[in-house]
Coordinates of C-alpha atoms in Angstrom, one line a residue:
Chain A
M30 CA -9.5 -45.9 -10.8
K31 CA -9.6 -42.0 -10.5
T32 CA -10.6 -42.2 -7.2
G33 CA -7.7 -44.7 -6.1
I34 CA -5.1 -42.2 -8.1
I35 CA -6.5 -39.3 -6.0
I36 CA -6.5 -41.0 -2.8
F37 CA -2.8 -42.0 -3.2
I38 CA -2.0 -38.6 -4.3
F39 CA -3.6 -37.3 -1.4
I40 CA -1.8 -39.6 1.2
T41 CA 1.6 -38.8 -0.5
F42 CA 0.7 -35.1 0.1
A43 CA 0.0 -36.0 3.5
V44 CA 3.5 -37.8 3.9
L45 CA 5.4 -34.7 2.3
H46 CA 3.6 -32.4 4.6
Q47 CA 6.0 -33.9 7.4
D48 CA 9.5 -32.6 5.7
T49 CA 11.6 -34.1 8.2
W50 CA 14.6 -33.2 6.1
N51 CA 13.8 -29.5 6.7
W52 CA 13.5 -29.8 10.2
D53 CA 17.0 -28.6 11.2
N54 CA 17.5 -26.4 8.0
G55 CA 17.6 -22.6 9.2
N56 CA 18.9 -21.0 5.8
L57 CA 17.2 -18.3 4.0
L58 CA 16.1 -18.8 0.7
F59 CA 16.4 -16.0 -1.6
G60 CA 18.0 -14.1 1.2
F61 CA 14.9 -13.8 3.3
I62 CA 12.5 -16.7 3.4
P63 CA 13.6 -19.4 5.7
V64 CA 13.7 -22.8 4.0
G65 CA 10.8 -24.3 6.1
L66 CA 8.5 -21.5 5.2
A67 CA 9.5 -21.7 1.7
Y68 CA 8.7 -25.3 1.5
H69 CA 5.4 -25.0 3.0
A70 CA 4.4 -22.1 1.0
G71 CA 5.5 -24.2 -2.5
Y72 CA 3.5 -26.8 -0.7
S73 CA 0.2 -24.4 -0.7
I74 CA 0.8 -23.6 -4.3
V75 CA 1.2 -27.4 -5.2
A76 CA -1.9 -28.2 -3.3
A77 CA -4.0 -25.8 -5.2
I78 CA -2.9 -27.3 -8.5
F79 CA -3.8 -30.7 -7.1
W80 CA -7.2 -29.4 -6.2
A81 CA -7.3 -27.9 -9.6
C82 CA -6.7 -31.3 -11.2
V83 CA -9.3 -33.1 -9.0
V84 CA -12.1 -30.5 -9.9
K85 CA -11.1 -31.0 -13.5
F86 CA -11.0 -34.6 -13.7
A87 CA -13.1 -35.9 -10.9
W88 CA -15.9 -33.5 -10.6
P89 CA -19.2 -35.0 -9.4
K90 CA -21.5 -34.2 -12.3
R91 CA -23.7 -36.7 -11.6
L92 CA -24.4 -35.6 -8.2
E93 CA -25.0 -32.0 -9.4
E94 CA -27.5 -32.9 -11.9
W95 CA -29.3 -34.7 -9.1
A96 CA -29.2 -31.9 -6.9
D97 CA -30.4 -29.6 -9.6
G98 CA -33.4 -32.1 -10.5
G99 CA -35.6 -30.8 -7.6
E100 CA -36.0 -28.4 -4.8
K101 CA -38.5 -28.9 -1.7
L102 CA -37.9 -25.9 0.4
Chain B
M20 CA 24.5 -10.3 16.0
D21 CA 23.5 -6.7 14.7
Y22 CA 20.0 -5.7 15.1
L23 CA 18.6 -3.3 12.9
F24 CA 15.9 -2.2 15.1
N25 CA 16.8 -1.1 18.5
L26 CA 13.6 -0.6 20.8
A27 CA 16.0 1.0 23.5
Q28 CA 16.3 3.8 20.8
A29 CA 12.8 3.5 19.4
E30 CA 10.9 6.5 19.4
V31 CA 7.6 6.2 21.3
P32 CA 4.8 7.1 18.8
A33 CA 3.0 10.2 19.7
V34 CA -0.6 9.7 20.5
S35 CA -2.9 10.4 17.6
K36 CA -6.5 9.7 17.1
T37 CA -6.1 9.2 13.6
P38 CA -6.2 5.2 13.7
L39 CA -9.3 5.6 15.7
V40 CA -11.0 7.7 12.8
V41 CA -9.9 5.2 10.3
I42 CA -11.3 2.2 12.1
I43 CA -14.6 4.2 12.8
C44 CA -15.0 5.0 9.2
Y45 CA -14.2 1.3 8.0
L46 CA -17.0 0.4 10.2
G47 CA -19.1 2.8 9.0
L48 CA -18.4 1.7 5.5
L49 CA -19.0 -2.0 6.2
L50 CA -22.4 -1.2 7.7
G51 CA -23.4 1.0 4.7
L52 CA -22.4 -1.9 2.3
A53 CA -24.1 -4.8 4.2
L54 CA -27.2 -2.5 4.8
F55 CA -27.3 -2.1 1.1
S56 CA -27.1 -5.7 0.6
G57 CA -30.2 -5.8 2.7
R58 CA -32.0 -3.9 -0.1
F59 CA -31.9 -7.4 -2.1
F60 CA -33.6 -9.2 0.6
R61 CA -36.6 -11.1 -0.4
G62 CA -38.2 -11.1 2.9
T63 CA -38.7 -14.9 2.9
S64 CA -36.9 -17.3 5.6
K65 CA -35.0 -18.9 2.8
D66 CA -33.6 -15.8 1.7
Y67 CA -32.5 -14.9 5.3
F68 CA -31.1 -18.4 6.1
V69 CA -29.4 -19.3 2.9
A70 CA -29.6 -16.2 0.6
S71 CA -32.2 -18.1 -1.7
H72 CA -29.2 -20.4 -3.0
S73 CA -27.8 -17.3 -5.0
I74 CA -24.3 -16.5 -4.2
G75 CA -21.8 -17.1 -6.8
P76 CA -18.3 -18.5 -7.0
F77 CA -16.4 -15.5 -5.9
M78 CA -18.6 -14.2 -2.9
L79 CA -18.6 -18.1 -2.0
L80 CA -14.9 -18.1 -1.9
M81 CA -14.4 -15.1 0.1
S82 CA -17.2 -15.6 2.4
V83 CA -16.0 -19.3 3.3
F84 CA -12.4 -18.2 3.4
G85 CA -13.4 -14.9 5.7
T86 CA -15.2 -17.1 7.9
T87 CA -12.5 -19.6 8.3
M88 CA -10.0 -17.1 9.0
T89 CA -10.7 -15.4 12.5
A90 CA -8.6 -13.3 14.6
F91 CA -6.6 -16.2 14.9
A92 CA -5.4 -16.0 11.3
L93 CA -3.5 -12.5 11.7
V94 CA -3.1 -12.0 15.2
G95 CA -2.6 -15.5 16.4
S96 CA -0.3 -16.5 13.6
T97 CA 2.1 -13.8 14.2
G98 CA 2.2 -14.3 18.0
K99 CA 2.3 -18.4 17.4
A100 CA 5.3 -17.7 15.1
F101 CA 6.9 -15.3 17.4
Q102 CA 6.5 -17.8 20.4
K103 CA 7.0 -21.1 18.5
G104 CA 9.1 -20.2 15.3
V105 CA 9.0 -20.9 11.3
G106 CA 7.1 -24.5 11.9
T107 CA 3.8 -22.4 12.5
Y108 CA 3.0 -21.9 8.9
G109 CA 3.5 -25.8 8.4
L110 CA 1.6 -26.7 11.7
M111 CA -1.5 -24.8 10.9
A112 CA -1.5 -23.2 7.6
S113 CA -0.2 -25.6 4.6
S114 CA -2.3 -28.4 6.3
S115 CA -5.1 -26.3 6.2
G116 CA -4.7 -25.6 2.6
L117 CA -4.8 -29.2 1.7
I118 CA -7.4 -30.6 4.1
H119 CA -9.9 -27.6 4.2
A120 CA -10.2 -28.2 0.2
A121 CA -10.8 -31.9 0.7
C122 CA -13.6 -30.8 3.2
F123 CA -15.2 -28.5 0.8
F124 CA -14.9 -31.1 -2.1
L125 CA -16.0 -34.3 -0.3
I126 CA -18.3 -32.8 2.3
G127 CA -19.5 -29.5 1.3
I128 CA -20.6 -30.2 -2.1
K129 CA -22.3 -33.2 -1.1
V130 CA -24.0 -31.6 1.8
W131 CA -25.1 -28.6 -0.5
S132 CA -26.4 -31.2 -3.1
I133 CA -28.3 -33.2 -0.4
A134 CA -29.7 -30.1 1.5
K135 CA -30.7 -28.4 -1.6
R136 CA -32.6 -31.4 -3.0
H137 CA -34.5 -32.1 0.2
G138 CA -34.5 -28.6 1.6
Y139 CA -32.5 -28.6 4.6
V140 CA -31.0 -25.2 6.3
T141 CA -29.2 -26.5 9.4
Q142 CA -26.6 -29.3 10.1
I143 CA -29.2 -30.7 12.5
Q144 CA -31.9 -31.4 10.0
F145 CA -29.5 -33.0 7.8
F146 CA -28.4 -35.4 10.5
R147 CA -32.0 -36.0 11.8
N148 CA -33.0 -37.3 8.4
R149 CA -30.1 -39.3 7.7
F150 CA -30.2 -41.3 11.0
E151 CA -34.2 -41.2 11.3
S152 CA -34.0 -39.9 14.6
N153 CA -35.2 -36.7 16.4
G154 CA -33.1 -37.2 19.5
I155 CA -29.8 -37.0 17.4
G156 CA -30.7 -33.3 17.2
Y157 CA -31.2 -32.8 20.9
L158 CA -27.9 -34.8 21.5
L159 CA -25.7 -32.7 18.8
F160 CA -27.6 -29.2 19.6
P161 CA -25.8 -28.5 22.8
C162 CA -22.8 -29.8 21.4
L163 CA -22.5 -27.4 18.5
V164 CA -23.7 -24.4 20.6
L165 CA -20.9 -25.2 23.1
L166 CA -18.1 -25.4 20.8
V167 CA -19.5 -22.2 18.7
I168 CA -19.6 -20.2 21.9
P169 CA -15.7 -20.2 22.5
Y170 CA -15.3 -19.5 18.8
L171 CA -17.3 -16.5 19.1
L172 CA -15.6 -15.3 22.2
I173 CA -12.2 -15.7 20.6
G174 CA -13.3 -13.1 17.9
V175 CA -14.8 -10.6 20.5
I176 CA -12.1 -10.9 23.2
G177 CA -9.4 -10.7 20.3
S178 CA -10.9 -7.4 19.0
Y179 CA -10.3 -6.1 22.8
R180 CA -6.9 -7.3 22.7
V181 CA -6.1 -5.6 19.4
M182 CA -8.1 -2.3 20.1
G183 CA -6.7 -2.0 23.5
P184 CA -3.1 -1.3 22.6
A185 CA -4.2 0.5 19.5
T186 CA -6.1 3.1 21.3
A187 CA -3.8 3.3 24.3
G188 CA -3.1 7.0 25.5
M189 CA -6.0 8.7 23.3
F190 CA -8.7 9.4 26.0
I191 CA -6.5 9.6 29.1
D192 CA -9.3 12.0 30.8
L193 CA -12.4 10.2 29.7
F194 CA -11.0 6.6 30.5
P195 CA -8.2 6.8 32.9
Q196 CA -6.8 3.3 34.4
A197 CA -3.9 2.2 35.9
G198 CA -1.2 0.4 33.6
P199 CA -0.3 0.4 29.7
L200 CA -3.6 0.7 28.6
N201 CA -4.3 4.0 30.2
G202 CA -6.7 6.2 28.3
S203 CA -7.5 3.3 25.7
V204 CA -11.2 2.9 24.7
P205 CA -12.6 0.3 27.3
P206 CA -13.6 -3.3 26.4
W207 CA -17.2 -2.6 27.0
I208 CA -17.3 0.0 24.3
I209 CA -15.4 -1.9 21.9
G210 CA -17.6 -4.9 22.2
L211 CA -20.6 -2.6 21.9
V212 CA -19.6 -1.3 18.5
I213 CA -18.2 -4.7 17.2
C214 CA -21.1 -6.6 18.2
G215 CA -23.4 -3.9 17.2
V216 CA -22.1 -3.3 14.0
V217 CA -22.3 -7.0 13.1
L218 CA -25.7 -7.5 14.5
A219 CA -27.2 -4.5 12.4
Y220 CA -26.4 -5.9 9.2
I221 CA -27.2 -9.7 10.1
F222 CA -30.5 -8.6 11.4
A223 CA -31.1 -6.5 8.3
G224 CA -30.3 -9.1 5.5
G225 CA -29.2 -12.3 7.1
S226 CA -26.9 -14.7 5.0
R227 CA -27.1 -12.5 2.0
A228 CA -25.6 -9.5 4.1
A229 CA -23.3 -12.0 5.7
A230 CA -21.9 -13.2 2.2
W231 CA -21.5 -9.2 1.1
A232 CA -19.9 -8.3 4.3
N233 CA -17.5 -11.2 4.4
T234 CA -16.6 -10.5 0.7
F235 CA -15.4 -7.0 1.6
Q236 CA -13.9 -7.9 5.1
T237 CA -11.7 -10.6 3.3
L238 CA -10.7 -8.4 0.6
V239 CA -9.5 -5.7 3.2
F240 CA -7.8 -8.2 5.6
M241 CA -6.0 -9.7 2.7
A242 CA -4.8 -6.4 1.4
M243 CA -4.0 -5.1 4.8
G244 CA -1.8 -8.0 6.0
V245 CA 0.4 -7.6 2.7
L246 CA 0.4 -3.9 3.3
A247 CA 1.4 -4.4 6.8
F248 CA 4.3 -6.8 5.7
Y249 CA 5.8 -4.3 3.3
L250 CA 5.7 -1.5 5.9
I251 CA 7.0 -3.4 8.5
S252 CA 10.0 -4.9 6.3
R253 CA 10.7 -1.5 5.0
A254 CA 10.9 -0.3 8.7
L255 CA 13.4 -3.2 9.4
G256 CA 15.5 -2.3 6.2
G257 CA 13.8 -4.7 3.7
V258 CA 12.9 -8.2 3.8
A259 CA 16.4 -9.7 3.8
A260 CA 17.8 -7.4 6.5
A261 CA 14.8 -8.2 8.8
S262 CA 15.1 -12.1 8.2
E263 CA 18.8 -11.8 9.1
Q264 CA 18.1 -10.8 12.4
I265 CA 15.4 -13.4 13.1
Y266 CA 16.3 -15.3 16.7
P267 CA 18.1 -18.4 15.1
G268 CA 16.2 -20.9 17.4
H269 CA 13.0 -19.6 15.6
L270 CA 14.3 -20.5 12.0
V271 CA 13.9 -24.1 12.3
R272 CA 11.5 -26.4 13.8
T273 CA 14.0 -28.3 16.4
P274 CA 12.3 -28.3 19.8
G275 CA 14.3 -26.0 22.3
E276 CA 14.2 -23.6 25.0
L277 CA 14.7 -19.7 25.1
E278 CA 15.3 -17.8 28.1
V279 CA 12.7 -14.8 28.2
T280 CA 13.1 -12.0 31.0
T281 CA 9.9 -10.4 32.0
K282 CA 8.7 -8.0 34.8
A283 CA 7.8 -10.8 36.6
G284 CA 11.1 -12.7 36.3
A285 CA 12.9 -15.0 33.7
F286 CA 11.2 -18.2 32.3
Q287 CA 12.1 -20.9 29.5
R288 CA 10.1 -20.5 26.5
E289 CA 9.3 -23.8 24.6
I290 CA 10.3 -23.1 21.0
G291 CA 10.0 -25.2 18.0
I292 CA 7.6 -27.8 17.0
P293 CA 7.6 -31.6 18.2
P294 CA 7.1 -34.1 15.6
I295 CA 4.3 -35.8 17.1
Q296 CA 2.4 -32.7 17.6
F297 CA 3.3 -31.4 14.1
L298 CA 2.0 -34.8 12.5
T299 CA -1.5 -35.1 14.8
Y300 CA -2.1 -31.2 14.5
M301 CA -3.2 -32.4 10.9
F302 CA -6.5 -33.3 12.5
I303 CA -7.3 -29.9 13.3
P304 CA -8.2 -28.5 9.8
L305 CA -10.8 -31.3 9.7
S306 CA -12.9 -29.1 11.7
V307 CA -14.0 -27.1 8.8
G308 CA -16.1 -30.3 7.7
M309 CA -18.3 -29.7 10.9
F310 CA -18.6 -26.1 11.5
P311 CA -22.2 -25.3 11.4
H312 CA -21.6 -21.5 10.2
L313 CA -19.5 -22.8 7.2
F314 CA -22.4 -25.3 6.5
Q315 CA -24.9 -22.8 6.0
H316 CA -22.2 -20.6 4.0
W317 CA -22.3 -23.9 1.8
L318 CA -25.9 -23.6 1.4
T319 CA -25.8 -20.3 0.0
A320 CA -24.2 -21.3 -3.1
K321 CA -25.8 -20.9 -6.4
S322 CA -24.9 -24.4 -7.8
A323 CA -22.1 -27.2 -7.2
K324 CA -19.9 -25.2 -9.8
S325 CA -19.8 -22.3 -7.1
F326 CA -17.5 -24.6 -5.3
R327 CA -15.0 -24.8 -7.9
L328 CA -13.2 -21.6 -7.0
T329 CA -13.4 -22.5 -3.3
V330 CA -11.6 -25.7 -3.5
I331 CA -8.7 -24.4 -5.8
A332 CA -8.4 -21.0 -4.2
H333 CA -8.4 -21.6 -0.5
P334 CA -5.1 -23.0 -0.5
L335 CA -3.3 -20.0 -2.4
C336 CA -5.6 -17.4 0.1
I337 CA -4.4 -19.1 3.2
M338 CA -0.7 -18.6 1.7
V339 CA -1.4 -15.1 1.0
V340 CA -2.4 -14.1 4.5
W341 CA -0.2 -16.6 6.5
V342 CA 3.2 -16.3 5.0
P343 CA 3.6 -12.4 5.7
C344 CA 1.9 -13.0 9.3
V345 CA 4.3 -15.6 10.4
L346 CA 7.3 -13.7 8.9
I347 CA 6.2 -10.5 11.0
G348 CA 6.0 -12.8 14.0
L349 CA 9.6 -14.2 13.2
W350 CA 10.9 -10.6 12.6
A351 CA 9.7 -10.0 16.2
T352 CA 11.7 -12.5 17.8
G353 CA 14.8 -10.0 16.7
V354 CA 12.8 -6.9 17.4
F355 CA 11.7 -7.9 20.9
N356 CA 14.6 -10.3 22.0
T357 CA 16.9 -7.2 22.1
P358 CA 18.0 -5.1 23.7
P359 CA 17.9 -6.5 27.3
L360 CA 14.1 -5.8 28.8
A361 CA 15.2 -3.0 31.1
E362 CA 16.4 -1.2 28.1
W363 CA 13.2 -1.2 26.4
P364 CA 10.8 1.8 26.3
K365 CA 8.3 1.7 29.0
P366 CA 5.1 1.4 27.0
V367 CA 6.5 -1.8 24.9
V368 CA 7.4 -3.5 28.4
S369 CA 4.1 -2.6 29.9
I370 CA 1.9 -3.7 26.8
M371 CA 3.7 -6.8 26.2
G372 CA 4.3 -8.0 29.5
G373 CA 7.7 -8.8 28.6
T374 CA 6.6 -11.0 26.0
D375 CA 5.3 -13.6 28.1
D376 CA 3.0 -16.2 26.8
A377 CA 0.0 -14.3 27.6
G378 CA 1.3 -11.4 25.9
V379 CA 2.0 -13.0 22.5
G380 CA -1.4 -12.4 21.1
K381 CA -0.2 -8.7 21.4
V382 CA 2.8 -8.8 19.1
L383 CA 1.1 -8.0 15.9
S384 CA -0.5 -5.1 17.5
V385 CA 2.8 -3.7 19.1
V386 CA 5.0 -4.0 16.1
V387 CA 2.1 -2.0 14.0
K388 CA 2.3 0.6 16.6
F389 CA 6.1 0.7 16.9
L390 CA 7.3 0.0 13.3
I391 CA 4.2 1.6 11.4
V392 CA 4.7 5.1 12.7
N393 CA 2.1 6.4 10.4
P394 CA -1.1 6.8 12.4
L395 CA -3.3 6.4 9.1
I396 CA -1.4 3.1 7.9
A397 CA -1.6 1.7 11.7
G398 CA -5.4 2.6 11.6
L399 CA -5.9 0.8 8.1
V400 CA -4.0 -2.2 9.6
T401 CA -5.8 -2.4 12.7
A402 CA -9.0 -2.0 10.7
G403 CA -7.9 -5.2 8.5
I404 CA -7.4 -7.1 11.8
L405 CA -10.9 -6.2 13.0
A406 CA -12.2 -7.4 9.5
A407 CA -10.9 -10.8 10.1
I408 CA -12.4 -10.9 13.3
M409 CA -15.8 -9.7 12.5
S410 CA -15.9 -11.8 8.9
S411 CA -16.3 -14.7 11.3
L412 CA -18.5 -13.3 14.0
D413 CA -21.5 -12.5 11.7
S414 CA -21.7 -16.2 10.4
Q415 CA -21.6 -17.7 13.8
F416 CA -24.1 -15.5 15.1
L417 CA -26.5 -16.0 12.1
C418 CA -25.7 -19.8 12.4
L419 CA -26.8 -20.0 16.0
G420 CA -29.9 -18.1 15.4
T421 CA -30.9 -20.5 12.4
I422 CA -30.2 -23.5 14.4
F423 CA -32.5 -22.4 17.5
T424 CA -35.1 -21.3 14.9
N425 CA -35.3 -24.4 12.8
D426 CA -34.0 -27.1 15.3
I427 CA -35.7 -26.0 18.7
V428 CA -38.4 -23.8 17.7
L429 CA -39.9 -24.8 14.6
H430 CA -38.8 -28.4 14.6
N431 CA -42.0 -29.9 16.4
Q432 CA -44.4 -27.4 15.0
S433 CA -46.7 -27.8 11.7
K434 CA -45.7 -25.9 8.7
E435 CA -48.8 -23.9 9.0
R436 CA -48.1 -23.0 12.5
F437 CA -46.0 -19.7 11.5
T438 CA -45.7 -17.4 8.6
D439 CA -42.5 -16.9 6.8
K440 CA -42.4 -13.3 8.2
Q441 CA -42.7 -14.6 11.8
I442 CA -40.0 -17.4 11.2
V443 CA -37.6 -14.4 10.1
L444 CA -38.8 -12.2 13.2
I445 CA -38.0 -15.5 15.3
A446 CA -34.6 -15.8 14.0
R447 CA -33.8 -12.1 14.4
S448 CA -34.7 -12.5 17.8
F449 CA -32.4 -15.4 18.5
V450 CA -29.6 -13.6 16.9
V451 CA -30.2 -10.5 19.1
A452 CA -30.0 -13.0 22.2
I453 CA -27.1 -14.5 21.0
V454 CA -25.0 -11.3 20.4
L455 CA -26.3 -10.1 23.8
L456 CA -25.0 -13.4 25.7
T457 CA -21.7 -13.2 23.7
Y458 CA -21.0 -9.6 24.7
I459 CA -21.7 -10.5 28.2
L460 CA -20.0 -13.6 28.3
S461 CA -16.6 -11.6 26.6
L462 CA -16.7 -8.9 29.2
V463 CA -16.7 -11.7 32.1
L464 CA -14.0 -13.6 30.3
K465 CA -11.9 -11.0 28.6
D466 CA -8.9 -11.9 30.9
V467 CA -8.8 -15.4 29.8
Q468 CA -5.1 -16.3 29.8
N469 CA -4.3 -17.2 26.1
V470 CA -7.5 -16.9 24.1
F471 CA -6.1 -18.5 21.1
D472 CA -5.7 -21.9 23.1
L473 CA -9.1 -21.9 23.6
A474 CA -9.7 -21.7 19.8
V475 CA -7.6 -24.9 19.3
W476 CA -9.9 -26.7 21.7
S477 CA -13.1 -25.4 19.7
F478 CA -11.6 -26.3 16.4
S479 CA -10.5 -30.0 18.0
G480 CA -14.2 -30.5 19.0
F481 CA -15.6 -29.9 15.7
A482 CA -12.7 -32.0 13.8
A483 CA -13.4 -34.8 15.9
L484 CA -17.1 -34.7 14.8
T485 CA -16.0 -34.7 11.3
S486 CA -16.2 -38.5 11.6
L487 CA -20.0 -38.2 11.9
V488 CA -20.7 -36.2 8.9
F489 CA -18.1 -38.3 6.7
T490 CA -19.7 -41.9 7.6
A491 CA -23.1 -39.9 7.1
L492 CA -22.4 -39.3 3.7
Y493 CA -20.2 -42.0 2.5
W494 CA -21.2 -45.3 4.4
K495 CA -24.7 -46.4 3.8
G496 CA -24.1 -48.8 6.8
A497 CA -23.7 -45.8 9.2
T498 CA -26.7 -46.3 11.9
K499 CA -28.7 -44.2 14.4
A500 CA -27.2 -45.9 17.2
G501 CA -23.3 -45.7 15.5
A502 CA -24.1 -41.9 15.2
Y503 CA -25.1 -41.6 19.2
A504 CA -22.2 -43.8 19.8
C505 CA -19.9 -41.4 17.9
I506 CA -21.0 -38.3 19.3
T507 CA -21.1 -39.5 22.8
A508 CA -17.4 -40.8 22.4
V509 CA -16.4 -37.5 21.1
A510 CA -18.1 -35.4 23.7
V511 CA -16.7 -37.3 26.6
S512 CA -13.2 -37.7 25.2
W513 CA -13.0 -34.1 24.3
V514 CA -14.4 -32.9 27.9
Y515 CA -11.7 -35.4 29.6
F516 CA -8.9 -33.8 27.6
F517 CA -10.4 -30.2 28.1
A518 CA -10.4 -31.0 31.8
K519 CA -6.8 -32.4 31.9
S520 CA -5.5 -29.1 30.1
G521 CA -6.9 -26.9 33.2
W522 CA -9.9 -25.9 31.2
G523 CA -8.4 -24.4 28.1
G524 CA -4.6 -24.3 28.0
E525 CA -2.2 -26.0 25.6
Y526 CA -2.0 -29.5 26.0
T527 CA -1.1 -32.8 24.3
V528 CA -1.4 -36.4 25.4
F529 CA 1.5 -38.7 26.4
S530 CA 3.9 -35.5 26.6
S531 CA 7.3 -35.7 28.3
E532 CA 8.1 -34.2 31.4
H533 CA 10.2 -31.4 29.9
R534 CA 7.6 -30.1 27.6
T535 CA 3.9 -29.6 27.4
D536 CA 3.7 -29.7 23.5
D537 CA 5.6 -32.7 22.5
G538 CA 3.0 -35.4 22.7
V539 CA -0.2 -36.2 20.6
M540 CA -2.9 -33.6 19.9
P541 CA -6.1 -34.6 21.9
V542 CA -8.2 -33.9 18.7
A543 CA -6.2 -37.2 17.0
I544 CA -7.5 -39.5 19.7
C545 CA -11.1 -38.0 19.8
F546 CA -11.4 -38.2 16.1
V547 CA -10.3 -42.0 16.3
L548 CA -12.5 -42.7 18.9
G549 CA -15.6 -41.2 17.2
L550 CA -14.8 -42.8 14.0
V551 CA -14.3 -46.4 15.7
S552 CA -17.2 -45.9 17.7
M553 CA -19.2 -45.2 14.7
I554 CA -18.1 -48.1 12.8
V555 CA -18.4 -50.8 15.6
V556 CA -21.9 -49.8 16.7
S557 CA -23.0 -49.6 13.2
L558 CA -21.8 -52.9 12.5
F559 CA -24.2 -54.6 15.0
T560 CA -27.2 -52.2 14.9
K561 CA -30.0 -51.7 12.7
K562 CA -29.6 -50.1 9.3
P563 CA -31.2 -47.2 8.0
S564 CA -34.5 -47.7 5.9
D565 CA -34.3 -47.9 2.2
E566 CA -36.0 -44.9 1.9
T567 CA -33.3 -43.1 3.5
I568 CA -30.7 -44.8 1.7
K569 CA -32.4 -43.7 -1.6
K570 CA -32.7 -40.2 -0.1
F571 CA -28.9 -39.8 0.7
F572 CA -27.2 -42.0 -1.8
P573 CA -28.5 -40.8 -5.3

């Protein structure tokens, strides 16, 4: 269930990356940042928040414990 | 439209050696810091290759981010934004924020766990065991080396492109030459110094020195990027005024054309980003899943928890570096598109070549030189660009030395054949040989038209191979024959498209007659071919043994 939600959000993110509605928008946001750039800068921030949630709620704890269980080098 | 910065009236900065002094001081500081880290070197091969799994969250973030951001991030992003417009950030940066983090989370953590548990230090060791095949190592080895070498060359040649204009006019008596770079430090000295500094600390401290140096360099290039942004915006009358004079066609992603006048005549530049290219470019960031130097950085992590900060902060770090650089590139469209070429000061025309497509990589250097007139600051910014370049070079040199040592020399030898000290010596010898080879190749190929197009081809190869590592980690049914099929399909398709591009130019598949960039990125086709080959062949071939499945699927 958790994995399914994460995959769904990830795919939604990939779709939102295309932002076709901004393609022709040449306005400046806050008077200096082009809308197309502002959208994708915001996208980077939201991506970081998304990954913070993934780390918090879907951390591979069992894998981590297994890795720490032995070392053979 | 009124332009704030008029190149025709621009004062050509007086030649000063201060930037060079700043750069030399920076290189000295870097060398000192990295050599100091060598004092923590434990003398074992494990410490040399993977820093004894001792790197914490912050240094892991800095070293992984610094390694991922090459000359491409600072110099290439500015040049590409100048050339194509605002879409550059979405094309390369925001997608990387999402996909790089996905690769670190889905591939990095799992690879780290398996490698730590079973003692692997290279990708090839991992694949040989996962697919129960020695041969796969010999098939993969040339592919990885051949893809890393252009990536290395991007760094060294990138340093020539930055340092040439930055030192022009400084040594007219010592290094006279015709053209705009008269009196600049020649490439053979720049390469010797850059490669020599990197070699010195990699030789001394291996992975740990690379992690320390990368942390320092990443902080430097992030800070210098922001500083350059502030100073350039100030020179243009503030961020709002600077953005007002951006060439309108560069504010949107709509494909269009811009007539550019150069010394050689006028030509039409393709601006904007075609939608199909924008969509299929999303495959490029998958390359971090297969970079052998990143694989080695992952293994230096103290624990899986060390990855947390990297996964979360990586998209933000990309934003901090790329947004200012893309804006500088956009501002440059206003600076360089007016006044007419005939009115430009001679040094600008000759350095930029009239902003033809081969000259876009020089945009940042020229903007820094003409807009940040203070030589001290110009030196600091140039040092920041070199930091971005060198933070990738060291990891790449080290990883090739590690691969040669472990996957070729030691692979068929018994464990008792070499002492730990001898293994470190072999690795160091290979690192020296690779640095030497890169140095020579960079001098031979230094005039390659657009070095950053070559980078995209390198990334494309690694990205397409990510289908191999992903299926190896997440599909028990992935077989040895499937892996061979995957690598072969990727290699053949990549070479085919690379040849079609004229061996390294910009190229998309199914593009129209009017443009070269409005088709599908070759990486998307190579990736799908690799994945399909893996799946289809694996379905009909012998499955891995239960022992292997237990080992890789805990």
